[in-house]
Amino acid sequence: MPKDGGIGASTKRREDVRFLSGTGNYTDDINLHNQTYVHFLRSDVAHGRIKSIDTTVASAMPGVVRIFTGADFEGVGSVPCGWEITDRFGEKMQEPAHPVLAQGKVHHVGDQICAVVAETLEQARDAAEAIEVDIEELPAVVDMKKALEEGSPKVHDDLTSNLCFDWGFVEENKAAVEEAFQNAAHVTTLELVNNRLIANPMEPRVAVGDFNRGTGDHTLYTTSQNPHVIRLLMGAFVLGIPEHKLRVVAPDVGGGFGTKIFHYAEEAFCTFAAKAINRPVKWTSTRSEAFMSDAHGRDHVSTIQLALDADNNFTALRTDTYANMGAYLSTFAPSVPTWLHGTLMAGNYKTPLVYVNVKAVFTNTVPVDAYRGAGRPEATYQLERVVDKAALELGVDPVALRRQNFITEFPYQTPVAVEYDTGDYNATMDKLTQVADFAGFAARRAESEAKGKLRGFGVNCYIEACGIAPSNLVGQLGARAGLYESATVRVNATGGLTVMTGSHSHGQGHETAFPQVIADMIGIDASMIEIEHGDTDKAPMGMGTYGSRSLAVGGSAMVRATEKIINKAKKIAAHLMEASEGDVELKDGQFSVAGTDKSVAWGDVTLAAYVPHNYPLEDIEPGLEETAFYDPANFTYPSGAYCCEVEVDPETGKVTVERFAAADDFGNVVNPMIVSGQVHGGIAQGIGQALLEGAAYDENGQLLTGSYMDYAMPRASDLPFYTVDHSCQTPCTHNPLGVKGCGEAGAIGSPPAVVNAVIDALRSAGQDITHIDMPLSPARVWAAMNNA
Amino acid sequence: MSQVTMTVNGKTATGDVEGRTLLVHFLRDELQLTGTHVGCDTSQCGACVVHVDGKAVKSCTMLAAEADGASVETIEAQAADDGTLNVVQQAFQDHHGLQCGFCTPGMVMSATALLKENPKPTEAEIRHYLEGNICRCTGYHNIVKSIMAASGQDVDSIAAEVAAQ
């Protein structure tokens, strides 16, 4: 049994106490002296030319401090995109300007036109209603394929077309892939839609801008997964504020799931306006605003083809995807359908040849960017659905077909650039077979059928690339940032220590899990260790939390900094014990000299570092504080196998998830309780995508799913208990903790299992159905069953 | 503006409110009780659930003026004065029934109301009762488990968890 508070223990979360007592500190809980409130007047048309804005009446209304329009932001920078894609032909992607407030045109419903700053929020809203905006409505384009047709309305007048880029990967393999298809014994083709989702963290976005006229310092409090990234993007590219004059604080953040990675115009507005009016400016998104201003996720339309030889070995794979970018390029949008998607198309299989084509398209819709999994769920869904369809066509067991084609030797160089360090896909499938009770399915199906229900069984595998990412590699791939992480470990005189990490916790439990690592390294109680995050004035630099990178990258930086601490502490201990540094050992918080009874406690050494009376001042400095930056050598590759069992009501088409099991390999696990919780949440989002969720636009670009009345969020009664197992552990070989990351697995691995299960259920009733697009709502399932 | 007086967490609270002021905004903005959260604007998410005269109420669906004279209890009053968590709160910590914490106050207040009505709810009853509380982090697994545990039920025998052991 691991020691409570150490690596491997399901230590209860210390942050829970404040969240359970109502004493958390979320951004909307922050109110500054003399604060004003901003309300954004947003476009109610998807595409239009602003002919005039008349704020005369509104400006005179009670409480109005100032009304800002696009004119106030002329000369101010554009909200930047952090990733540049080079297309198949060596050309750079098309990149439209993204002004803080609309300049001349609006490009999607929800685009900000004006900002009303007033003494109260109600006054700001009332005044916004009195602003007269004359917009000439233009034809909007929503459908991606139509957007690429000749003569289609252009989202941006200054771009040559609605095509952002046409990406091919691996372009050099294209001809060989074609040839493999010509020589294939069997080809399975599947067209599918990866439905547009809205992340919907329960805390809506909030921004509070503040400016100190005396010092010239700006502060932004914001609901972000990565405050340093916001500081960089907003400071350097939008507002021209150097880092040392700009502090960004992301306190307790109520969930992110990707959509709080990005730098948003509202953040820049509040920072800018606070200086302009010399008062704090606060914006709190309503949920309705969130639906039309938070970056959406997914929204791919794909055709995937799998080639097999006569022995059912996969010989080649090709896929053509249209990826919706929305109206502007959000921070990481171009990386999602490309490097986070194409590189995963080998999946768990030794398919020797892969070719991925992605056409990224501008439409008059909210920008689309990373949502839990970001590109990897889209890759997994395509791949695991086409494998299941191939098994159907060939009349073979889908699990056996997978096992036959598993990669079994590691490290494994895929044909899509990445090299998997470790994994054991048969082990996770074996584990799944056991925990999901494959053997008992026939009896459960019989029980369901006795009740008049159809029962289906769906399995899939997944691999993901996490721990994002080696900076030199992503630099070559178009990232406009490094993707290291930093940590400062500050040891206090009395032995307690504070870790300032660039990782950010918005539900992941870093405040509990990170100390478990250091507690083991030093041998002190975890309660002596405090984690500070979310403030650019505290952590030296940080790339933040997304891509399941916190422990793999941020945790590794913390380990490196702690190693430096231990090395220095050993020098001090050696001096105190009059021993040779090389003979000093640290165990359970005690330094000792091998083969002697000499020993000195951790607290004695830390005290000596700050009260250096008996101290090797000629060799080392006083104090005990170290910083490390960690840049990963490779991605990490969590993997696993998932199983879903559904019941379908043949009368209504309603699908219920009866059982769901996951067998994951996350490498080493620091806090199993937290890891299970991460998987639970991911599975719920995956089931949500498969059965319930879908953002819908009408042909004019009106968002039809603009609230929880229309967008089906998974509720407790939509979901079962899940069986999750992470006992298969092939540790990562290139980070010091051997960890791989667990945050996105559930959302990546679950949608294909659900759809595979529904198809299986329908086929059990003799229905010749091979695919239904997500979400598998009762209407869609019923229509498929009734050829409606 | 009109004056309202209510008992909030056992203390008398008085304030001037506009006719349109919602109870949740009175609690958050006037009384600084920021534990009660606002997660939507259509009374769907349940992050704002409080107890009014002993009943679970979404405080975004009630005007502050309607609560005049009422007794209101919020998340801030659930733990003992020395900070010791009550049974429901403790069960949520013990069973990892929260992640980001944003929906948590509403979940705890709803769970407490459920257990008052139904001291030993089944899994299905809990899931049904939570219809008006949305959580995006936990997939509800550990919330349901926490509520079962708070009611004294044996959660070690949940079949899905036994299978993984």
Coordinates of C-alpha atoms in Angstrom, one line a residue, chain A residues 296-781:
Chain A
H296 CA -16.8 25.3 -30.2
G297 CA -15.2 21.9 -30.8
R298 CA -15.0 19.1 -33.4
D299 CA -17.2 19.7 -36.5
H300 CA -15.4 17.5 -39.0
V301 CA -16.9 15.8 -42.1
S302 CA -14.8 12.9 -43.2
T303 CA -14.5 10.0 -45.6
I304 CA -12.2 7.3 -44.4
Q305 CA -11.0 4.2 -46.3
L306 CA -9.2 1.2 -44.9
A307 CA -7.4 -1.3 -47.2
L308 CA -6.9 -4.9 -46.2
D309 CA -5.1 -7.8 -47.7
A310 CA -6.6 -11.3 -48.1
D311 CA -5.5 -12.2 -44.6
N312 CA -7.3 -9.1 -43.1
N313 CA -4.1 -7.3 -42.4
F314 CA -4.5 -3.5 -42.7
T315 CA -2.3 -2.4 -45.6
A316 CA -3.2 1.3 -46.0
L317 CA -5.5 4.0 -44.7
R318 CA -6.6 7.2 -46.2
T319 CA -9.0 9.9 -45.0
D320 CA -10.4 13.2 -46.3
T321 CA -11.7 15.6 -43.8
Y322 CA -13.4 19.0 -44.0
A323 CA -12.6 20.8 -40.7
N324 CA -14.7 23.8 -39.7
M325 CA -12.6 26.8 -38.5
G326 CA -15.6 29.0 -38.0
A327 CA -15.3 32.7 -38.8
Y328 CA -11.9 33.4 -37.2
L329 CA -8.9 31.4 -36.3
S330 CA -9.0 30.7 -32.6
T331 CA -5.7 30.3 -30.7
F332 CA -4.9 26.6 -31.5
A333 CA -7.6 25.9 -34.2
P334 CA -5.3 25.0 -37.1
S335 CA -3.4 22.5 -35.0
V336 CA -6.5 20.5 -34.1
P337 CA -7.4 18.8 -37.4
T338 CA -3.8 18.6 -38.5
W339 CA -1.0 17.7 -36.1
L340 CA -3.3 16.6 -33.3
H341 CA -5.4 14.5 -35.7
G342 CA -3.3 13.2 -38.7
T343 CA -0.5 12.0 -36.4
L344 CA -3.0 9.7 -34.6
M345 CA -4.4 8.0 -37.7
A346 CA -2.2 4.9 -37.2
G347 CA -4.0 4.3 -33.9
N348 CA -3.1 1.0 -32.3
Y349 CA -2.4 -0.6 -35.6
K350 CA 0.6 -1.4 -37.7
T351 CA -1.0 0.0 -40.8
P352 CA 2.2 0.7 -42.9
L353 CA 0.8 3.5 -45.1
V354 CA -1.4 6.4 -44.1
Y355 CA -2.5 9.5 -46.0
V356 CA -4.5 12.2 -44.4
N357 CA -6.0 15.2 -46.3
V358 CA -7.6 18.0 -44.3
K359 CA -9.3 21.0 -45.8
A360 CA -9.9 23.7 -43.2
V361 CA -12.8 26.0 -44.0
F362 CA -14.0 29.3 -42.9
T363 CA -17.8 29.6 -42.3
N364 CA -20.0 32.2 -40.7
T365 CA -20.1 30.4 -37.4
V366 CA -18.4 30.7 -34.0
P367 CA -14.7 29.8 -34.2
V368 CA -13.9 26.1 -33.6
D369 CA -10.9 25.0 -31.6
A370 CA -9.7 22.4 -29.2
Y371 CA -12.3 20.6 -27.0
R372 CA -11.3 17.7 -24.7
G373 CA -9.1 15.5 -26.9
A374 CA -8.8 18.0 -29.7
G375 CA -8.2 16.1 -33.0
R376 CA -7.6 12.8 -31.3
P377 CA -11.3 12.0 -30.7
E378 CA -11.9 12.9 -34.3
A379 CA -9.1 10.5 -35.4
T380 CA -10.1 7.7 -33.1
Y381 CA -13.8 8.0 -34.1
Q382 CA -13.0 7.6 -37.8
L383 CA -10.5 4.8 -37.3
E384 CA -12.4 2.8 -34.8
R385 CA -15.6 3.1 -36.8
V386 CA -14.1 2.0 -40.0
V387 CA -12.4 -1.0 -38.4
D388 CA -15.8 -2.1 -37.0
K389 CA -17.4 -1.6 -40.4
A390 CA -14.6 -3.6 -42.0
A391 CA -15.2 -6.5 -39.5
L392 CA -18.9 -6.4 -40.4
E393 CA -18.2 -6.5 -44.1
L394 CA -15.6 -9.3 -43.7
G395 CA -17.8 -11.3 -41.2
V396 CA -15.0 -11.4 -38.6
D397 CA -15.0 -10.6 -34.9
P398 CA -14.2 -6.9 -34.5
V399 CA -12.0 -7.5 -31.5
A400 CA -10.1 -10.3 -33.2
L401 CA -9.6 -8.0 -36.3
R402 CA -8.1 -5.4 -34.0
R403 CA -5.9 -7.8 -32.1
Q404 CA -4.6 -9.2 -35.4
N405 CA -3.4 -5.7 -36.4
F406 CA -2.2 -4.4 -33.1
I407 CA 1.3 -3.0 -32.8
T408 CA 3.1 -5.3 -30.4
E409 CA 6.7 -4.1 -30.4
F410 CA 7.9 -0.9 -28.9
P411 CA 9.3 1.7 -29.5
Y412 CA 7.2 1.8 -32.7
Q413 CA 7.7 4.3 -35.5
T414 CA 4.4 5.0 -37.1
P415 CA 4.0 6.1 -40.7
V416 CA 2.5 9.4 -39.4
A417 CA 5.7 10.9 -37.8
V418 CA 5.2 10.0 -34.2
E419 CA 7.1 7.2 -32.3
Y420 CA 5.2 5.4 -29.6
D421 CA 7.6 4.7 -26.7
T422 CA 5.6 2.1 -24.8
G423 CA 2.2 0.3 -24.8
D424 CA 0.6 -3.1 -24.5
Y425 CA -2.6 -3.1 -26.5
N426 CA -3.3 -6.8 -25.9
A427 CA -3.0 -6.3 -22.2
T428 CA -5.6 -3.5 -22.1
M429 CA -7.9 -5.6 -24.3
D430 CA -7.4 -8.6 -22.1
K431 CA -8.2 -6.4 -19.1
L432 CA -11.3 -5.0 -20.8
T433 CA -12.5 -8.5 -21.7
Q434 CA -12.4 -9.3 -18.0
V435 CA -13.8 -6.0 -16.4
A436 CA -16.5 -5.6 -19.1
D437 CA -17.5 -9.2 -18.8
F438 CA -17.5 -10.0 -22.5
A439 CA -18.5 -13.6 -21.6
G440 CA -21.7 -12.5 -19.9
F441 CA -23.0 -10.4 -22.8
A442 CA -25.1 -13.1 -24.5
A443 CA -27.1 -13.6 -21.3
R444 CA -27.6 -9.9 -20.9
R445 CA -28.7 -9.6 -24.5
A446 CA -31.3 -12.4 -23.9
E447 CA -32.5 -10.5 -20.8
S448 CA -32.9 -7.3 -22.8
E449 CA -34.7 -9.1 -25.6
A450 CA -37.1 -10.6 -23.1
K451 CA -38.1 -7.1 -22.2
G452 CA -38.5 -6.2 -25.9
K453 CA -35.3 -4.2 -26.1
L454 CA -32.4 -4.6 -28.5
R455 CA -29.0 -4.9 -26.8
G456 CA -25.7 -4.0 -28.5
F457 CA -22.1 -4.5 -27.7
G458 CA -19.4 -2.1 -28.9
V459 CA -15.7 -2.1 -28.4
N460 CA -12.9 0.1 -29.5
C461 CA -9.3 1.0 -28.9
Y462 CA -7.6 4.3 -28.7
I463 CA -4.2 5.8 -28.6
E464 CA -3.5 9.4 -27.9
A465 CA -0.6 11.8 -28.0
C466 CA -0.4 13.7 -24.7
G467 CA 2.1 15.6 -22.7
I468 CA 2.3 18.2 -25.3
A469 CA 5.0 18.7 -26.5
P470 CA 8.7 18.9 -27.6
S471 CA 9.2 22.6 -28.4
N472 CA 11.6 22.1 -31.3
L473 CA 9.3 19.6 -32.9
V474 CA 6.1 21.7 -32.6
G475 CA 8.1 24.7 -33.8
Q476 CA 8.8 22.8 -37.0
L477 CA 5.1 22.0 -37.2
G478 CA 4.0 25.6 -37.0
A479 CA 3.5 26.3 -33.3
R480 CA 4.2 29.9 -32.5
A481 CA 5.1 29.0 -28.9
G482 CA 7.2 26.6 -27.0
L483 CA 5.4 23.8 -25.1
Y484 CA 7.7 23.3 -22.0
E485 CA 6.6 23.9 -18.5
S486 CA 8.3 25.5 -15.5
A487 CA 8.2 25.1 -11.8
T488 CA 9.8 26.9 -8.9
V489 CA 10.2 25.1 -5.6
R490 CA 10.6 27.5 -2.7
V491 CA 11.7 25.8 0.5
N492 CA 11.0 27.8 3.7
A493 CA 13.4 28.0 6.7
T494 CA 11.1 25.7 8.7
G495 CA 11.0 23.0 6.1
G496 CA 7.6 23.6 4.4
L497 CA 7.7 24.3 0.7
T498 CA 5.7 26.0 -2.0
V499 CA 5.7 24.9 -5.6
M500 CA 4.9 27.6 -8.1
T501 CA 3.8 25.7 -11.2
G502 CA 2.9 26.9 -14.7
S503 CA 0.3 24.1 -14.9
H504 CA -3.2 25.2 -14.0
S505 CA -5.8 23.2 -12.1
H506 CA -9.4 23.8 -13.1
G507 CA -10.7 20.5 -11.6
Q508 CA -7.8 18.2 -12.0
G509 CA -6.6 18.3 -8.4
H510 CA -3.1 19.5 -8.8
E511 CA -3.1 20.9 -5.3
T512 CA -3.4 17.4 -4.0
A513 CA -1.6 15.2 -6.6
F514 CA 1.5 17.4 -7.1
P515 CA 2.5 17.3 -3.4
Q516 CA 2.2 13.5 -3.4
V517 CA 5.2 13.5 -5.8
I518 CA 7.4 15.7 -3.7
A519 CA 6.3 14.1 -0.4
D520 CA 7.8 10.8 -1.8
M521 CA 10.9 12.4 -3.2
I522 CA 11.9 14.1 0.1
G523 CA 10.1 11.9 2.5
I524 CA 8.1 14.6 4.3
D525 CA 4.4 14.8 4.9
A526 CA 2.4 16.1 1.9
S527 CA 0.7 18.7 4.2
M528 CA 4.1 20.5 4.3
I529 CA 3.8 21.2 0.5
E530 CA 1.6 23.9 -1.1
I531 CA 0.9 24.3 -4.8
E532 CA 0.5 27.8 -6.2
H533 CA -0.7 28.2 -9.7
G534 CA -2.7 30.6 -11.9
D535 CA -0.8 33.8 -11.4
T536 CA 1.8 35.1 -13.8
D537 CA 3.4 37.0 -10.9
K538 CA 4.1 33.8 -9.0
A539 CA 5.1 31.1 -11.4
P540 CA 8.1 32.0 -13.6
M541 CA 6.5 31.0 -16.9
G542 CA 3.9 28.5 -17.9
M543 CA 2.2 27.0 -20.9
G544 CA -0.7 25.8 -18.9
T545 CA -3.0 22.9 -18.8
Y546 CA -4.4 21.1 -21.8
G547 CA -3.5 18.1 -23.8
S548 CA -3.2 16.0 -20.7
R549 CA 0.1 17.6 -20.0
S550 CA 0.0 18.8 -16.4
L551 CA 1.8 15.9 -14.7
A552 CA 3.8 14.7 -17.7
V553 CA 5.3 18.1 -18.4
G554 CA 4.4 20.4 -15.4
G555 CA 5.0 17.5 -13.0
S556 CA 8.3 16.7 -14.6
A557 CA 9.4 20.4 -14.3
M558 CA 8.5 20.1 -10.6
V559 CA 10.6 16.9 -10.2
R560 CA 13.6 18.5 -11.9
A561 CA 13.4 21.6 -9.6
T562 CA 13.0 19.3 -6.6
E563 CA 16.0 17.3 -7.7
K564 CA 18.0 20.5 -7.7
I565 CA 16.7 21.3 -4.2
I566 CA 17.7 17.8 -2.9
N567 CA 21.2 18.2 -4.5
K568 CA 21.8 21.5 -2.7
A569 CA 20.3 20.2 0.5
K570 CA 22.7 17.3 0.4
K571 CA 25.6 19.7 0.1
I572 CA 24.3 21.5 3.2
A573 CA 23.7 18.2 5.1
A574 CA 27.2 17.0 4.2
H575 CA 28.6 20.2 5.7
L576 CA 26.5 19.8 8.9
M577 CA 27.6 16.2 9.3
E578 CA 31.2 16.8 8.2
A579 CA 30.8 14.1 5.6
S580 CA 31.5 13.8 1.9
E581 CA 28.5 14.9 -0.2
G582 CA 28.6 11.7 -2.2
D583 CA 28.0 9.7 0.9
V584 CA 24.8 11.6 1.9
E585 CA 21.5 9.8 1.5
L586 CA 18.0 11.3 1.9
K587 CA 15.3 9.0 3.2
D588 CA 12.1 9.7 5.0
G589 CA 13.1 13.3 5.5
Q590 CA 16.4 12.4 7.1
F591 CA 19.8 12.9 5.7
S592 CA 22.3 10.3 6.8
V593 CA 25.8 9.1 5.9
A594 CA 26.0 5.5 4.7
G595 CA 27.7 3.2 7.2
T596 CA 27.6 5.7 10.1
D597 CA 25.0 6.8 12.7
K598 CA 25.3 10.4 11.5
S599 CA 22.0 12.0 10.5
V600 CA 20.4 15.4 10.2
A601 CA 16.8 16.2 9.7
W602 CA 15.2 17.9 6.6
G603 CA 14.2 20.8 8.9
D604 CA 17.7 21.3 10.2
V605 CA 19.1 21.6 6.7
T606 CA 16.4 24.0 5.5
L607 CA 16.9 26.1 8.6
A608 CA 20.7 26.1 8.0
A609 CA 20.0 27.3 4.4
Y610 CA 18.3 30.5 5.8
V611 CA 20.3 30.9 9.0
P612 CA 23.7 30.1 7.5
H613 CA 25.8 30.3 10.6
N614 CA 27.4 26.9 10.1
Y615 CA 27.3 26.8 6.3
P616 CA 29.6 26.3 3.4
L617 CA 29.2 29.9 2.3
E618 CA 32.4 29.8 0.2
D619 CA 30.9 27.0 -2.0
I620 CA 27.1 27.6 -2.1
E621 CA 24.7 30.4 -1.7
P622 CA 22.3 30.6 1.3
G623 CA 18.6 30.0 0.6
L624 CA 16.8 27.0 -0.9
E625 CA 14.8 27.8 -4.0
E626 CA 15.2 26.4 -7.4
T627 CA 13.5 26.7 -10.8
A628 CA 13.4 24.2 -13.6
F629 CA 12.0 24.3 -17.1
Y630 CA 11.2 20.9 -18.6
D631 CA 10.8 20.4 -22.3
P632 CA 9.6 16.9 -23.1
A633 CA 11.6 14.7 -25.4
N634 CA 8.5 13.2 -27.0
F635 CA 4.7 13.1 -26.7
T636 CA 3.3 10.5 -24.3
Y637 CA 1.0 7.8 -25.6
P638 CA -1.7 6.7 -23.3
S639 CA -3.8 3.9 -24.8
G640 CA -6.7 1.6 -23.9
A641 CA -9.7 -0.3 -24.9
Y642 CA -13.3 0.6 -24.1
C643 CA -16.6 -1.3 -24.1
C644 CA -20.1 0.0 -24.2
E645 CA -23.4 -1.9 -23.9
V646 CA -26.6 -0.2 -24.9
E647 CA -30.2 -1.0 -25.0
V648 CA -32.3 0.4 -27.9
D649 CA -36.0 0.7 -27.6
P650 CA -37.2 -0.4 -31.1
E651 CA -40.4 1.5 -30.7
T652 CA -38.8 4.9 -30.1
G653 CA -35.2 4.6 -31.1
K654 CA -34.1 5.7 -27.6
V655 CA -30.7 4.5 -26.7
T656 CA -29.7 3.9 -23.1
V657 CA -26.1 3.1 -22.0
E658 CA -26.5 0.1 -19.7
R659 CA -22.8 -0.6 -19.1
F660 CA -19.6 1.1 -19.9
A661 CA -16.1 -0.2 -19.1
A662 CA -12.7 1.3 -19.7
A663 CA -9.3 -0.3 -19.5
D664 CA -6.6 2.3 -19.8
D665 CA -2.8 2.4 -19.7
F666 CA -1.7 5.7 -18.4
G667 CA 1.7 4.6 -17.3
N668 CA 2.4 5.3 -13.7
V669 CA -0.4 6.7 -11.7
V670 CA 0.1 9.2 -8.8
N671 CA -3.5 9.4 -7.4
P672 CA -5.8 6.6 -8.7
M673 CA -8.9 8.2 -7.3
I674 CA -8.3 11.4 -9.3
V675 CA -7.4 9.4 -12.4
S676 CA -10.7 7.4 -12.2
G677 CA -12.6 10.7 -11.8
Q678 CA -10.9 12.1 -15.0
V679 CA -11.9 9.0 -16.9
H680 CA -15.5 9.2 -15.6
G681 CA -15.8 12.7 -16.8
G682 CA -14.3 12.1 -20.2
I683 CA -16.6 9.1 -20.7
A684 CA -19.6 11.2 -19.9
Q685 CA -18.6 13.8 -22.4
G686 CA -18.0 11.1 -25.0
I687 CA -21.4 9.5 -24.4
G688 CA -22.8 13.0 -24.6
Q689 CA -21.2 13.5 -28.0
A690 CA -22.4 10.1 -29.2
L691 CA -26.0 10.3 -28.0
L692 CA -27.0 13.8 -27.0
E693 CA -25.0 16.8 -27.9
G694 CA -24.8 18.7 -31.1
A695 CA -24.5 22.4 -32.0
A696 CA -26.9 23.2 -34.8
Y697 CA -27.0 26.2 -37.2
D698 CA -29.8 27.0 -39.7
E699 CA -28.8 27.8 -43.2
N700 CA -28.7 31.5 -42.4
G701 CA -26.1 31.0 -39.6
Q702 CA -28.5 31.3 -36.7
L703 CA -27.4 29.1 -33.8
L704 CA -30.4 26.9 -33.0
T705 CA -28.8 25.4 -29.9
G706 CA -28.2 28.6 -27.9
S707 CA -29.1 27.4 -24.4
Y708 CA -29.5 24.4 -22.1
M709 CA -33.1 24.3 -23.3
D710 CA -31.8 23.3 -26.8
Y711 CA -28.4 21.8 -26.3
A712 CA -28.6 18.5 -24.6
M713 CA -26.1 18.3 -21.8
P714 CA -25.8 14.9 -20.2
R715 CA -27.6 14.6 -17.0
A716 CA -27.3 12.1 -14.2
S717 CA -30.1 10.0 -15.5
D718 CA -28.6 9.8 -18.9
L719 CA -25.5 7.9 -17.6
P720 CA -24.7 4.7 -15.8
F721 CA -21.9 3.9 -13.3
Y722 CA -18.7 3.2 -15.2
T723 CA -16.2 0.4 -14.7
V724 CA -12.7 1.9 -15.0
D725 CA -9.4 0.2 -14.7
H726 CA -5.9 1.5 -15.1
S727 CA -3.9 -1.4 -13.7
C728 CA -2.2 -2.0 -17.1
Q729 CA 0.8 0.3 -16.8
T730 CA 3.6 0.6 -19.3
P731 CA 5.5 3.6 -17.9
C732 CA 6.5 6.4 -20.2
T733 CA 10.2 6.0 -20.9
H734 CA 11.2 9.7 -21.3
N735 CA 9.7 11.6 -18.4
P736 CA 11.0 11.2 -14.8
L737 CA 7.6 10.1 -13.4
G738 CA 6.8 7.6 -16.2
V739 CA 3.4 9.1 -16.5
K740 CA 1.4 9.5 -19.7
G741 CA -1.7 11.7 -18.8
C742 CA -5.3 10.8 -18.3
G743 CA -7.4 13.9 -18.8
E744 CA -8.7 13.3 -22.3
A745 CA -8.8 9.5 -22.7
G746 CA -12.4 9.1 -21.7
A747 CA -13.6 11.6 -24.3
I748 CA -11.4 10.1 -27.0
G749 CA -12.1 6.5 -26.3
S750 CA -15.9 6.5 -25.7
P751 CA -17.8 7.8 -28.8
P752 CA -16.9 4.9 -31.2
A753 CA -17.7 2.3 -28.5
V754 CA -21.2 3.8 -28.1
V755 CA -21.9 4.0 -31.9
N756 CA -20.4 0.5 -32.4
A757 CA -22.8 -0.8 -29.7
V758 CA -25.9 0.9 -31.2
I759 CA -25.1 -0.5 -34.7
D760 CA -24.6 -3.9 -33.1
A761 CA -28.0 -3.6 -31.4
L762 CA -29.8 -2.7 -34.5
R763 CA -28.2 -5.4 -36.6
S764 CA -29.2 -7.9 -33.9
A765 CA -32.8 -7.2 -35.1
G766 CA -31.9 -7.9 -38.7
Q767 CA -31.5 -4.3 -39.6
D768 CA -28.9 -3.7 -42.4
I769 CA -27.5 -0.6 -40.8
T770 CA -23.8 0.2 -40.9
H771 CA -23.7 3.7 -39.7
I772 CA -25.7 6.6 -38.1
D773 CA -24.1 10.0 -37.5
M774 CA -23.8 11.3 -34.0
P775 CA -25.6 12.3 -31.9
L776 CA -27.6 9.1 -32.1
S777 CA -30.8 10.8 -30.9
P778 CA -34.0 8.7 -30.8
A779 CA -35.2 10.5 -34.0
R780 CA -32.1 9.5 -35.9
V781 CA -32.1 5.9 -34.7

